[in-house]
Short mmCIF file of N, CA, C and O in Angstrom, two decimals:
data_model
loop_
_atom_site.label_atom_id
_atom_site.label_comp_id
_atom_site.label_asym_id
_atom_site.label_seq_id
_atom_site.Cartn_x
_atom_site.Cartn_y
_atom_site.Cartn_z
N MET Z 1 101.83 73.32 177.05
CA MET Z 1 101.28 74.59 177.31
C MET Z 1 100.18 74.95 176.42
O MET Z 1 99.39 75.87 176.64
N VAL Z 2 100.09 74.34 175.20
CA VAL Z 2 99.01 74.60 174.28
C VAL Z 2 98.37 73.24 173.84
O VAL Z 2 98.92 72.17 174.07
N SER Z 3 97.21 73.35 173.20
CA SER Z 3 96.52 72.17 172.80
C SER Z 3 97.31 71.41 171.73
O SER Z 3 98.15 71.96 171.04
N ALA Z 4 96.88 70.20 171.51
CA ALA Z 4 97.53 69.40 170.41
C ALA Z 4 97.24 70.04 169.07
O ALA Z 4 98.06 70.08 168.17
N GLU Z 5 96.02 70.63 168.91
CA GLU Z 5 95.68 71.27 167.65
C GLU Z 5 96.57 72.46 167.41
O GLU Z 5 97.06 72.69 166.31
N GLU Z 6 96.88 73.24 168.44
CA GLU Z 6 97.69 74.40 168.34
C GLU Z 6 99.12 73.98 168.01
O GLU Z 6 99.86 74.61 167.24
N THR Z 7 99.57 72.89 168.58
CA THR Z 7 100.95 72.37 168.35
C THR Z 7 101.02 72.01 166.84
O THR Z 7 102.03 72.32 166.18
N VAL Z 8 100.07 71.32 166.34
CA VAL Z 8 100.07 70.95 164.87
C VAL Z 8 100.05 72.19 164.00
O VAL Z 8 100.78 72.26 163.02
N ARG Z 9 99.26 73.18 164.35
CA ARG Z 9 99.29 74.49 163.59
C ARG Z 9 100.68 75.11 163.64
O ARG Z 9 101.14 75.62 162.64
N ASN Z 10 101.30 75.00 164.84
CA ASN Z 10 102.69 75.55 164.88
C ASN Z 10 103.70 74.83 164.02
O ASN Z 10 104.54 75.39 163.39
N PHE Z 11 103.48 73.48 163.95
CA PHE Z 11 104.34 72.68 163.09
C PHE Z 11 104.13 73.15 161.66
O PHE Z 11 105.13 73.32 160.89
N ASP Z 12 102.91 73.33 161.23
CA ASP Z 12 102.59 73.75 159.87
C ASP Z 12 103.21 75.10 159.58
O ASP Z 12 103.71 75.34 158.47
N LEU Z 13 103.17 76.02 160.51
CA LEU Z 13 103.75 77.38 160.34
C LEU Z 13 105.22 77.28 160.20
O LEU Z 13 105.85 77.94 159.31
N LEU Z 14 105.89 76.46 161.04
CA LEU Z 14 107.33 76.29 160.93
C LEU Z 14 107.70 75.73 159.63
O LEU Z 14 108.64 76.23 158.95
N ARG Z 15 106.96 74.69 159.14
CA ARG Z 15 107.27 74.06 157.91
C ARG Z 15 107.06 74.98 156.72
O ARG Z 15 107.85 75.03 155.77
N GLY Z 16 106.05 75.78 156.81
CA GLY Z 16 105.77 76.79 155.73
C GLY Z 16 106.85 77.79 155.57
O GLY Z 16 107.06 78.33 154.49
N ARG Z 17 107.61 78.01 156.57
CA ARG Z 17 108.67 79.03 156.46
C ARG Z 17 110.00 78.48 155.94
O ARG Z 17 110.93 79.17 155.65
N ALA Z 18 110.06 77.17 155.73
CA ALA Z 18 111.26 76.54 155.32
C ALA Z 18 111.48 76.55 153.81
O ALA Z 18 112.55 76.09 153.36
N GLY Z 19 110.49 76.93 153.08
CA GLY Z 19 110.68 76.98 151.61
C GLY Z 19 110.89 75.56 151.08
O GLY Z 19 110.21 74.63 151.50
N GLN Z 20 111.88 75.40 150.26
CA GLN Z 20 112.10 74.09 149.63
C GLN Z 20 113.15 73.23 150.41
O GLN Z 20 113.64 72.21 149.91
N ALA Z 21 113.51 73.66 151.55
CA ALA Z 21 114.45 72.96 152.40
C ALA Z 21 113.97 71.55 152.72
O ALA Z 21 112.74 71.26 152.82
N ARG Z 22 114.94 70.59 152.79
CA ARG Z 22 114.54 69.26 153.25
C ARG Z 22 114.27 69.32 154.73
O ARG Z 22 115.08 69.75 155.46
N TRP Z 23 113.21 68.80 155.18
CA TRP Z 23 112.74 68.92 156.52
C TRP Z 23 112.78 67.61 157.23
O TRP Z 23 112.29 66.58 156.74
N VAL Z 24 113.36 67.58 158.40
CA VAL Z 24 113.50 66.33 159.26
C VAL Z 24 113.09 66.74 160.69
O VAL Z 24 113.79 67.62 161.27
N TRP Z 25 112.02 66.17 161.16
CA TRP Z 25 111.56 66.49 162.45
C TRP Z 25 112.16 65.48 163.52
O TRP Z 25 112.43 64.32 163.16
N LEU Z 26 112.29 65.86 164.71
CA LEU Z 26 112.69 64.98 165.83
C LEU Z 26 111.46 65.03 166.78
O LEU Z 26 111.09 66.13 167.18
N THR Z 27 111.06 63.93 167.27
CA THR Z 27 110.00 63.90 168.27
C THR Z 27 110.59 64.42 169.56
O THR Z 27 111.84 64.39 169.78
N PRO Z 28 109.77 64.84 170.45
CA PRO Z 28 110.29 65.26 171.77
C PRO Z 28 110.85 63.97 172.48
O PRO Z 28 110.40 62.90 172.29
N THR Z 29 111.82 64.21 173.38
CA THR Z 29 112.29 63.16 174.22
C THR Z 29 111.22 62.90 175.29
O THR Z 29 110.34 63.75 175.50
N ASP Z 30 111.28 61.76 175.95
CA ASP Z 30 110.31 61.45 176.99
C ASP Z 30 110.71 62.22 178.22
O ASP Z 30 111.63 62.96 178.26
N THR Z 31 109.90 62.05 179.29
CA THR Z 31 110.23 62.60 180.59
C THR Z 31 110.08 61.45 181.61
O THR Z 31 109.45 60.40 181.30
N ASP Z 32 110.76 61.59 182.71
CA ASP Z 32 110.56 60.57 183.81
C ASP Z 32 109.62 61.25 184.88
O ASP Z 32 110.13 62.04 185.63
N GLU Z 33 108.37 60.87 184.81
CA GLU Z 33 107.43 61.53 185.72
C GLU Z 33 107.72 61.28 187.19
O GLU Z 33 107.41 62.13 188.03
N GLN Z 34 108.31 60.15 187.50
CA GLN Z 34 108.57 59.92 188.88
C GLN Z 34 109.70 60.85 189.43
O GLN Z 34 109.54 61.49 190.50
N LEU Z 35 110.72 61.00 188.59
CA LEU Z 35 111.78 61.99 188.98
C LEU Z 35 111.21 63.42 189.01
O LEU Z 35 111.53 64.20 189.93
N LEU Z 36 110.39 63.73 188.05
CA LEU Z 36 109.73 65.10 188.02
C LEU Z 36 108.99 65.39 189.28
O LEU Z 36 109.10 66.42 189.90
N ALA Z 37 108.20 64.41 189.73
CA ALA Z 37 107.35 64.60 190.93
C ALA Z 37 108.22 64.75 192.19
O ALA Z 37 107.76 65.37 193.11
N GLU Z 38 109.40 64.16 192.18
CA GLU Z 38 110.23 64.17 193.38
C GLU Z 38 111.24 65.34 193.37
O GLU Z 38 111.86 65.58 194.42
N TYR Z 39 111.37 66.06 192.29
CA TYR Z 39 112.39 67.09 192.21
C TYR Z 39 111.97 68.34 192.96
O TYR Z 39 111.02 69.02 192.67
N PRO Z 40 112.71 68.66 194.05
CA PRO Z 40 112.28 69.75 194.98
C PRO Z 40 111.98 71.09 194.32
O PRO Z 40 110.96 71.66 194.67
N PRO Z 41 112.82 71.62 193.40
CA PRO Z 41 112.50 72.91 192.82
C PRO Z 41 111.13 72.84 192.06
O PRO Z 41 110.38 73.88 192.10
N PHE Z 42 110.87 71.83 191.37
CA PHE Z 42 109.60 71.70 190.66
C PHE Z 42 108.44 71.61 191.63
O PHE Z 42 107.39 72.24 191.42
N LYS Z 43 108.61 70.83 192.66
CA LYS Z 43 107.57 70.68 193.69
C LYS Z 43 107.26 72.02 194.28
O LYS Z 43 106.09 72.40 194.45
N ALA Z 44 108.32 72.75 194.70
CA ALA Z 44 108.11 74.03 195.35
C ALA Z 44 107.35 75.02 194.44
O ALA Z 44 106.56 75.90 194.90
N ALA Z 45 107.64 74.97 193.14
CA ALA Z 45 107.05 75.91 192.16
C ALA Z 45 105.78 75.40 191.58
O ALA Z 45 105.15 76.15 190.78
N GLY Z 46 105.37 74.15 191.87
CA GLY Z 46 104.19 73.59 191.26
C GLY Z 46 104.33 73.34 189.79
O GLY Z 46 103.36 73.38 189.03
N ILE Z 47 105.57 73.05 189.32
CA ILE Z 47 105.84 72.75 187.95
C ILE Z 47 105.81 71.27 187.67
O ILE Z 47 106.35 70.48 188.41
N ASP Z 48 105.16 70.93 186.57
CA ASP Z 48 105.21 69.46 186.17
C ASP Z 48 105.09 69.35 184.67
O ASP Z 48 104.68 70.30 184.00
N TRP Z 49 105.40 68.23 184.17
CA TRP Z 49 105.25 67.86 182.75
C TRP Z 49 104.43 66.60 182.76
O TRP Z 49 104.54 65.77 183.63
N ARG Z 50 103.70 66.37 181.62
CA ARG Z 50 103.02 65.12 181.50
C ARG Z 50 103.70 64.36 180.32
O ARG Z 50 103.76 64.96 179.23
N ALA Z 51 104.10 63.18 180.59
CA ALA Z 51 104.70 62.38 179.52
C ALA Z 51 103.69 62.17 178.39
O ALA Z 51 104.09 62.12 177.22
N ALA Z 52 102.42 62.14 178.73
CA ALA Z 52 101.36 61.94 177.71
C ALA Z 52 101.42 63.02 176.67
O ALA Z 52 101.09 62.84 175.53
N ASP Z 53 101.75 64.31 177.08
CA ASP Z 53 101.86 65.37 176.14
C ASP Z 53 102.98 65.18 175.14
O ASP Z 53 102.80 65.48 173.95
N HIS Z 54 104.06 64.61 175.60
CA HIS Z 54 105.16 64.25 174.66
C HIS Z 54 104.73 63.17 173.69
O HIS Z 54 105.08 63.20 172.49
N VAL Z 55 104.06 62.20 174.22
CA VAL Z 55 103.56 61.12 173.38
C VAL Z 55 102.58 61.64 172.31
O VAL Z 55 102.69 61.33 171.11
N GLU Z 56 101.69 62.57 172.68
CA GLU Z 56 100.73 63.17 171.78
C GLU Z 56 101.47 63.96 170.69
O GLU Z 56 101.16 63.93 169.49
N THR Z 57 102.46 64.79 171.11
CA THR Z 57 103.25 65.51 170.13
C THR Z 57 104.01 64.63 169.17
O THR Z 57 104.02 64.90 167.95
N ALA Z 58 104.61 63.62 169.69
CA ALA Z 58 105.28 62.63 168.83
C ALA Z 58 104.34 61.98 167.81
O ALA Z 58 104.69 61.83 166.66
N ALA Z 59 103.20 61.66 168.27
CA ALA Z 59 102.19 60.99 167.38
C ALA Z 59 101.80 61.97 166.24
O ALA Z 59 101.69 61.58 165.11
N ALA Z 60 101.63 63.26 166.60
CA ALA Z 60 101.31 64.26 165.53
C ALA Z 60 102.45 64.41 164.55
O ALA Z 60 102.24 64.49 163.35
N LEU Z 61 103.69 64.38 165.07
CA LEU Z 61 104.88 64.47 164.12
C LEU Z 61 104.92 63.25 163.22
O LEU Z 61 105.17 63.39 162.07
N LEU Z 62 104.69 62.06 163.81
CA LEU Z 62 104.86 60.80 163.01
C LEU Z 62 103.85 60.73 161.95
O LEU Z 62 103.98 59.95 160.98
N LYS Z 63 102.77 61.56 161.94
CA LYS Z 63 101.78 61.57 160.92
C LYS Z 63 102.14 62.50 159.78
O LYS Z 63 101.46 62.52 158.74
N ARG Z 64 103.11 63.30 159.97
CA ARG Z 64 103.52 64.32 158.94
C ARG Z 64 104.18 63.66 157.79
O ARG Z 64 104.72 62.54 157.84
N PRO Z 65 104.08 64.26 156.59
CA PRO Z 65 104.66 63.70 155.35
C PRO Z 65 106.18 63.75 155.34
O PRO Z 65 106.82 62.98 154.60
N GLU Z 66 106.77 64.70 156.14
CA GLU Z 66 108.20 64.85 156.10
C GLU Z 66 108.82 63.70 156.97
O GLU Z 66 108.20 63.00 157.66
N SER Z 67 110.15 63.64 156.88
CA SER Z 67 110.89 62.60 157.66
C SER Z 67 110.81 62.95 159.15
O SER Z 67 110.87 64.13 159.48
N VAL Z 68 110.69 61.91 160.00
CA VAL Z 68 110.61 62.13 161.45
C VAL Z 68 111.50 61.10 162.11
O VAL Z 68 111.47 59.90 161.73
N ILE Z 69 112.29 61.63 163.06
CA ILE Z 69 113.16 60.70 163.84
C ILE Z 69 112.54 60.59 165.19
O ILE Z 69 112.31 61.56 165.85
N ASP Z 70 112.31 59.38 165.62
CA ASP Z 70 111.64 59.08 166.88
C ASP Z 70 112.64 59.03 168.02
O ASP Z 70 113.36 58.02 168.18
N THR Z 71 112.78 60.16 168.72
CA THR Z 71 113.67 60.16 169.91
C THR Z 71 112.90 59.85 171.18
O THR Z 71 113.53 59.55 172.23
N LEU Z 72 111.55 59.86 171.09
CA LEU Z 72 110.74 59.53 172.27
C LEU Z 72 111.00 58.10 172.74
O LEU Z 72 111.19 57.83 173.89
N SER Z 73 110.96 57.20 171.82
CA SER Z 73 111.06 55.73 172.18
C SER Z 73 112.37 55.35 172.74
O SER Z 73 112.45 54.46 173.62
N VAL Z 74 113.46 56.04 172.38
CA VAL Z 74 114.76 55.68 172.92
C VAL Z 74 115.07 56.35 174.25
O VAL Z 74 116.07 56.10 174.91
N THR Z 75 114.08 57.26 174.69
CA THR Z 75 114.31 57.92 175.97
C THR Z 75 113.18 57.48 176.98
O THR Z 75 112.93 58.29 177.93
N ARG Z 76 112.58 56.39 176.77
CA ARG Z 76 111.58 55.92 177.78
C ARG Z 76 112.33 55.72 179.12
O ARG Z 76 113.45 55.15 179.12
N PRO Z 77 111.74 56.17 180.20
CA PRO Z 77 112.43 55.97 181.51
C PRO Z 77 112.74 54.49 181.77
O PRO Z 77 111.94 53.66 181.45
N THR Z 78 113.86 54.28 182.34
CA THR Z 78 114.34 52.90 182.68
C THR Z 78 114.39 52.78 184.22
O THR Z 78 114.49 53.79 184.91
N PRO Z 79 114.27 51.56 184.72
CA PRO Z 79 114.32 51.39 186.13
C PRO Z 79 115.63 51.95 186.82
O PRO Z 79 115.56 52.39 187.96
N ASP Z 80 116.69 51.91 186.10
CA ASP Z 80 117.99 52.39 186.66
C ASP Z 80 118.06 53.94 186.62
O ASP Z 80 119.09 54.46 187.14
N ARG Z 81 117.17 54.62 186.04
CA ARG Z 81 117.12 56.06 185.96
C ARG Z 81 118.34 56.73 185.35
O ARG Z 81 118.74 57.77 185.69
N ARG Z 82 119.06 56.03 184.38
CA ARG Z 82 120.28 56.53 183.85
C ARG Z 82 120.12 57.55 182.75
O ARG Z 82 121.04 58.28 182.43
N LEU Z 83 118.89 57.64 182.13
CA LEU Z 83 118.70 58.54 181.00
C LEU Z 83 118.48 60.04 181.38
O LEU Z 83 118.71 60.89 180.60
N PHE Z 84 117.93 60.27 182.61
CA PHE Z 84 117.56 61.61 182.98
C PHE Z 84 118.30 62.17 184.15
O PHE Z 84 118.69 61.46 185.06
N GLU Z 85 118.49 63.50 184.10
CA GLU Z 85 118.99 64.19 185.23
C GLU Z 85 117.99 64.13 186.31
O GLU Z 85 116.86 63.70 186.13
N PRO Z 86 118.35 64.50 187.57
CA PRO Z 86 117.42 64.43 188.69
C PRO Z 86 116.06 65.13 188.49
O PRO Z 86 115.11 64.82 189.10
N ASP Z 87 116.02 66.09 187.53
CA ASP Z 87 114.75 66.83 187.35
C ASP Z 87 113.80 66.02 186.48
O ASP Z 87 112.59 66.35 186.36
N GLY Z 88 114.21 64.89 185.88
CA GLY Z 88 113.31 64.03 185.05
C GLY Z 88 113.00 64.59 183.66
O GLY Z 88 112.25 64.03 182.94
N VAL Z 89 113.59 65.78 183.33
CA VAL Z 89 113.29 66.38 182.06
C VAL Z 89 114.51 66.36 181.13
O VAL Z 89 114.46 65.96 180.01
N HIS Z 90 115.64 66.78 181.71
CA HIS Z 90 116.86 66.90 180.93
C HIS Z 90 117.62 65.57 180.90
O HIS Z 90 117.64 64.86 181.90
N LEU Z 91 118.20 65.25 179.72
CA LEU Z 91 118.92 64.01 179.55
C LEU Z 91 120.28 64.03 180.13
O LEU Z 91 121.04 65.06 180.03
N THR Z 92 120.69 62.94 180.72
CA THR Z 92 122.15 62.78 181.11
C THR Z 92 122.92 62.54 179.84
O THR Z 92 122.41 62.44 178.75
N SER Z 93 124.24 62.40 180.01
CA SER Z 93 125.07 62.07 178.87
C SER Z 93 124.66 60.74 178.20
O SER Z 93 124.70 60.60 177.04
N VAL Z 94 124.23 59.80 179.05
CA VAL Z 94 123.76 58.49 178.55
C VAL Z 94 122.55 58.74 177.62
O VAL Z 94 122.37 58.16 176.59
N GLY Z 95 121.61 59.58 178.14
CA GLY Z 95 120.47 59.83 177.38
C GLY Z 95 120.72 60.55 176.01
O GLY Z 95 120.14 60.31 174.97
N GLN Z 96 121.64 61.50 176.17
CA GLN Z 96 122.04 62.25 174.94
C GLN Z 96 122.67 61.38 173.93
O GLN Z 96 122.48 61.57 172.73
N VAL Z 97 123.52 60.43 174.39
CA VAL Z 97 124.15 59.52 173.44
C VAL Z 97 123.10 58.63 172.79
O VAL Z 97 123.17 58.42 171.59
N ALA Z 98 122.11 58.18 173.52
CA ALA Z 98 121.03 57.37 172.92
C ALA Z 98 120.32 58.15 171.79
O ALA Z 98 120.04 57.63 170.75
N VAL Z 99 120.03 59.43 172.08
CA VAL Z 99 119.35 60.30 171.06
C VAL Z 99 120.29 60.50 169.88
O VAL Z 99 119.89 60.38 168.73
N ALA Z 100 121.56 60.79 170.10
CA ALA Z 100 122.49 61.05 169.04
C ALA Z 100 122.64 59.80 168.16
O ALA Z 100 122.70 59.91 166.93
N ARG Z 101 122.70 58.59 168.77
CA ARG Z 101 122.82 57.37 167.98
C ARG Z 101 121.66 57.18 167.01
O ARG Z 101 121.82 56.85 165.85
N VAL Z 102 120.42 57.32 167.53
CA VAL Z 102 119.25 57.14 166.70
C VAL Z 102 119.20 58.24 165.67
O VAL Z 102 118.83 57.95 164.48
N ALA Z 103 119.51 59.48 165.95
CA ALA Z 103 119.50 60.53 165.01
C ALA Z 103 120.53 60.31 163.85
O ALA Z 103 120.13 60.43 162.75
N VAL Z 104 121.75 59.95 164.20
CA VAL Z 104 122.76 59.69 163.17
C VAL Z 104 122.36 58.53 162.31
O VAL Z 104 122.45 58.56 161.11
N ALA Z 105 121.89 57.48 162.96
CA ALA Z 105 121.47 56.27 162.18
C ALA Z 105 120.32 56.61 161.19
O ALA Z 105 120.44 56.24 160.07
N GLU Z 106 119.34 57.33 161.69
CA GLU Z 106 118.20 57.69 160.78
C GLU Z 106 118.63 58.67 159.76
O GLU Z 106 118.21 58.54 158.57
N LEU Z 107 119.43 59.65 160.07
CA LEU Z 107 119.88 60.62 159.02
C LEU Z 107 120.72 59.91 157.98
O LEU Z 107 120.59 60.27 156.80
N SER Z 108 121.59 59.05 158.35
CA SER Z 108 122.40 58.29 157.36
C SER Z 108 121.52 57.42 156.46
O SER Z 108 121.75 57.23 155.29
N ARG Z 109 120.43 56.90 157.05
CA ARG Z 109 119.52 56.03 156.30
C ARG Z 109 118.67 56.93 155.27
O ARG Z 109 118.33 56.44 154.17
N LEU Z 110 118.44 58.21 155.67
CA LEU Z 110 117.75 59.08 154.79
C LEU Z 110 118.48 59.53 153.51
O LEU Z 110 117.89 60.03 152.57
N ASN Z 111 119.80 59.52 153.63
CA ASN Z 111 120.64 60.03 152.53
C ASN Z 111 120.80 59.07 151.42
O ASN Z 111 120.75 58.02 151.39
#
């Protein structure tokens, strides 16, 4: 909804409000553009997401000096479509488990 530059400014504003707290970012999860394009409510409303926007946001986060957990790469769409609900945006329990595993593994590595 906003430019990449505005997104980075928003990250900086959020980080600035955290004081001395230890900061760990999570990249956005991916989307399944095929499912998105086929989802009737989104089609009817003219709603869509671009996976490229999530990639751009993840790239901006990965450049930050704070710790970043990459959840984008573990939620790349798969041929069996198991990671996403029919809307292509929200994760199924399989997708949520994939994100939880990488988050727990990375957080335990950071400690």
